[in-house]
C-alpha cells in the first residue's frame, strides 16, 4: 500500500531507519581515529614487551633484540600500508618510542630496563632505524584498504566488461 508522501516498507526494503547515516555505520573520522589509536596502543605494547624481553642471547648474538627490531619494522611498515600513508606507519612507532623512552630513564636505585649492553643498543637503535625504514618504505598517499568501503582494496570494481 502506498500512502501519499510516505514510501511503503515491504519485505524487500525493510523498515525506514531515519536516514543514510544509520545505514552507513560509524562516521569515517571516528573510525580513522579509532584505527590510529589502536595502532599507537599496539606500538606501546610492543615497547612494553620488547623492553623486558630484548636481552635473550644465543652467545654472542642478541637474537631477541634482532627479532624485536624485525617485528618493529614489520608492524610499522604493515600499518603504513594498511592505513595508506606514512602517518599510519608512524602511529605504532610513536607508541613504541614513548614506552621505550620511559625504559631509558634511571630509577633512584640506578636500575634500567634497557641496559647499556649489546642487546640494549641493538634493540634501541635498531628499533629506531626499523621504525624509520618502515615509514619511509610506505608509498605516500596510496589510499587505505583498511578504511575504504571496497571489499578488496581501494580500486573500484568496474561494472562494464570491456
Short mmCIF file of C-alpha atoms in Angstrom, two decimals:
data_model
loop_
_atom_site.label_atom_id
_atom_site.label_comp_id
_atom_site.label_asym_id
_atom_site.label_seq_id
_atom_site.Cartn_x
_atom_site.Cartn_y
_atom_site.Cartn_z
CA UNK A 1 0.00 0.00 0.00
CA UNK A 2 1.28 3.47 -0.83
CA UNK A 3 0.32 6.42 1.30
CA UNK A 4 0.88 9.81 -0.25
CA UNK A 5 4.40 11.09 0.56
CA UNK A 6 5.42 8.04 2.66
CA UNK A 7 7.21 5.14 0.96
CA UNK A 8 5.94 1.67 1.68
CA UNK A 9 8.16 -0.53 3.89
CA UNK A 10 7.98 -4.02 2.48
CA UNK A 11 9.93 -7.23 2.90
CA UNK A 12 12.44 -6.25 0.21
CA UNK A 13 13.26 -2.83 1.61
CA UNK A 14 12.81 -3.29 5.36
CA UNK A 15 11.80 -0.57 7.75
CA UNK A 16 12.87 3.00 7.22
CA UNK A 17 15.62 3.84 9.74
CA UNK A 18 15.69 7.59 9.51
CA UNK A 19 18.43 8.40 7.03
CA UNK A 20 21.54 7.25 5.28
CA UNK A 21 23.79 7.80 8.34
CA UNK A 22 22.17 4.96 10.29
CA UNK A 23 22.69 2.54 7.42
CA UNK A 24 26.25 3.65 6.65
CA UNK A 25 27.73 2.83 10.07
CA UNK A 26 30.07 4.95 12.15
CA UNK A 27 31.44 8.20 10.72
CA UNK A 28 34.72 7.81 8.81
CA UNK A 29 36.59 10.24 11.10
CA UNK A 30 35.64 8.25 14.17
CA UNK A 31 36.73 5.01 12.52
CA UNK A 32 40.02 6.57 11.40
CA UNK A 33 40.75 7.94 14.87
CA UNK A 34 39.98 4.55 16.42
CA UNK A 35 42.29 2.80 13.95
CA UNK A 36 45.16 5.18 14.74
CA UNK A 37 44.55 4.79 18.49
CA UNK A 38 44.73 1.01 18.17
CA UNK A 39 47.99 1.31 16.22
CA UNK A 40 49.52 3.56 18.89
CA UNK A 41 48.47 1.06 21.56
CA UNK A 42 49.98 -1.78 19.52
CA UNK A 43 53.28 0.09 19.35
CA UNK A 44 53.14 0.78 23.10
CA UNK A 45 52.52 -2.92 23.76
CA UNK A 46 55.49 -3.82 21.59
CA UNK A 47 57.64 -1.36 23.55
CA UNK A 48 56.41 -2.78 26.84
CA UNK A 49 57.12 -6.38 25.93
CA UNK A 50 60.27 -5.70 23.94
CA UNK A 51 61.82 -3.65 26.71
CA UNK A 52 61.72 -6.60 29.07
CA UNK A 53 62.38 -9.39 26.54
CA UNK A 54 65.11 -7.97 24.29
CA UNK A 55 68.11 -9.41 26.15
CA UNK A 56 67.96 -13.09 25.22
CA UNK A 57 71.20 -14.29 23.65
CA UNK A 58 72.47 -17.19 21.61
CA UNK A 59 76.03 -16.28 22.55
CA UNK A 60 77.25 -13.84 21.29
CA UNK A 61 74.23 -12.85 19.17
CA UNK A 62 71.30 -10.96 20.81
CA UNK A 63 68.64 -12.88 18.88
CA UNK A 64 65.69 -11.49 20.81
CA UNK A 65 66.73 -7.88 20.17
CA UNK A 66 67.11 -8.65 16.47
CA UNK A 67 63.68 -10.28 16.48
CA UNK A 68 62.10 -7.22 18.12
CA UNK A 69 63.77 -4.95 15.57
CA UNK A 70 62.37 -7.03 12.70
CA UNK A 71 58.97 -7.06 14.39
CA UNK A 72 59.04 -3.28 14.78
CA UNK A 73 59.80 -2.88 11.09
CA UNK A 74 57.04 -5.31 10.11
CA UNK A 75 54.40 -3.65 12.28
CA UNK A 76 55.30 -0.10 11.24
CA UNK A 77 55.50 -0.94 7.56
CA UNK A 78 52.36 -3.07 7.63
CA UNK A 79 50.41 -0.37 9.47
CA UNK A 80 51.55 2.23 6.94
CA UNK A 81 50.44 0.04 4.04
CA UNK A 82 47.13 -0.75 5.73
CA UNK A 83 46.35 2.89 6.53
CA UNK A 84 47.53 4.12 3.15
CA UNK A 85 50.27 6.51 4.19
CA UNK A 86 53.26 7.24 6.34
CA UNK A 87 51.16 8.55 9.21
CA UNK A 88 49.86 5.02 9.67
CA UNK A 89 53.42 3.75 9.95
CA UNK A 90 54.35 6.43 12.46
CA UNK A 91 51.44 5.63 14.81
CA UNK A 92 52.89 2.36 16.18
CA UNK A 93 56.37 3.92 16.06
CA UNK A 94 55.16 6.73 18.34
CA UNK A 95 53.72 4.26 20.84
CA UNK A 96 56.90 2.17 20.78
CA UNK A 97 59.09 5.23 21.19
CA UNK A 98 57.04 6.62 24.10
CA UNK A 99 57.33 3.41 26.11
CA UNK A 100 60.96 2.84 25.16
CA UNK A 101 61.84 6.36 26.30
CA UNK A 102 60.34 5.53 29.70
CA UNK A 103 62.54 2.44 29.90
CA UNK A 104 65.68 4.55 29.34
CA UNK A 105 65.20 6.68 32.44
CA UNK A 106 67.15 5.60 35.51
CA UNK A 107 65.33 4.81 38.71
CA UNK A 108 66.61 6.17 42.03
CA UNK A 109 68.22 2.79 42.68
CA UNK A 110 70.14 3.07 39.42
CA UNK A 111 68.19 0.32 37.60
CA UNK A 112 67.42 0.49 33.89
CA UNK A 113 65.09 -1.68 31.85
CA UNK A 114 67.16 -1.23 28.68
CA UNK A 115 70.75 -1.56 29.82
CA UNK A 116 73.82 -0.33 28.00
CA UNK A 117 74.95 -3.63 26.54
CA UNK A 118 74.88 -5.08 23.02
CA UNK A 119 71.26 -6.23 23.19
CA UNK A 120 70.13 -2.84 24.51
CA UNK A 121 71.91 -0.97 21.74
CA UNK A 122 70.58 -3.32 19.06
CA UNK A 123 67.05 -3.01 20.43
CA UNK A 124 67.12 0.77 20.86
CA UNK A 125 68.99 1.96 17.76
CA UNK A 126 67.84 -0.90 15.58
CA UNK A 127 64.23 -0.24 16.60
CA UNK A 128 64.56 3.44 15.77
CA UNK A 129 66.01 2.63 12.35
CA UNK A 130 63.39 -0.06 11.77
CA UNK A 131 60.53 2.33 12.55
CA UNK A 132 62.05 4.95 10.27
CA UNK A 133 62.63 2.46 7.44
CA UNK A 134 59.12 1.05 7.87
CA UNK A 135 57.67 4.53 7.45
CA UNK A 136 59.91 5.58 4.57
CA UNK A 137 59.23 2.45 2.53
CA UNK A 138 55.48 3.05 2.53
CA UNK A 139 54.27 4.60 -0.73
CA UNK A 140 52.95 8.09 0.09
CA UNK A 141 49.21 8.63 -0.28
CA UNK A 142 48.40 5.19 -1.68
CA UNK A 143 44.91 5.09 -0.14
CA UNK A 144 43.77 2.98 2.77
CA UNK A 145 42.48 -0.50 2.08
CA UNK A 146 41.62 -0.78 5.76
CA UNK A 147 39.29 2.20 5.82
CA UNK A 148 37.96 2.08 2.27
CA UNK A 149 34.43 1.00 1.56
CA UNK A 150 35.58 -1.52 -1.03
CA UNK A 151 35.77 -5.19 -0.06
CA UNK A 152 39.05 -5.89 -1.89
CA UNK A 153 41.26 -2.83 -1.83
CA UNK A 154 40.96 0.76 -2.82
CA UNK A 155 40.32 0.22 -6.54
CA UNK A 156 36.65 0.42 -7.56
CA UNK A 157 35.10 -2.57 -9.29
CA UNK A 158 34.25 -1.82 -12.91
CA UNK A 159 30.75 -2.77 -13.96
CA UNK A 160 31.45 -2.90 -17.69
CA UNK A 161 33.16 -5.93 -19.21
CA UNK A 162 35.21 -4.11 -21.84
#
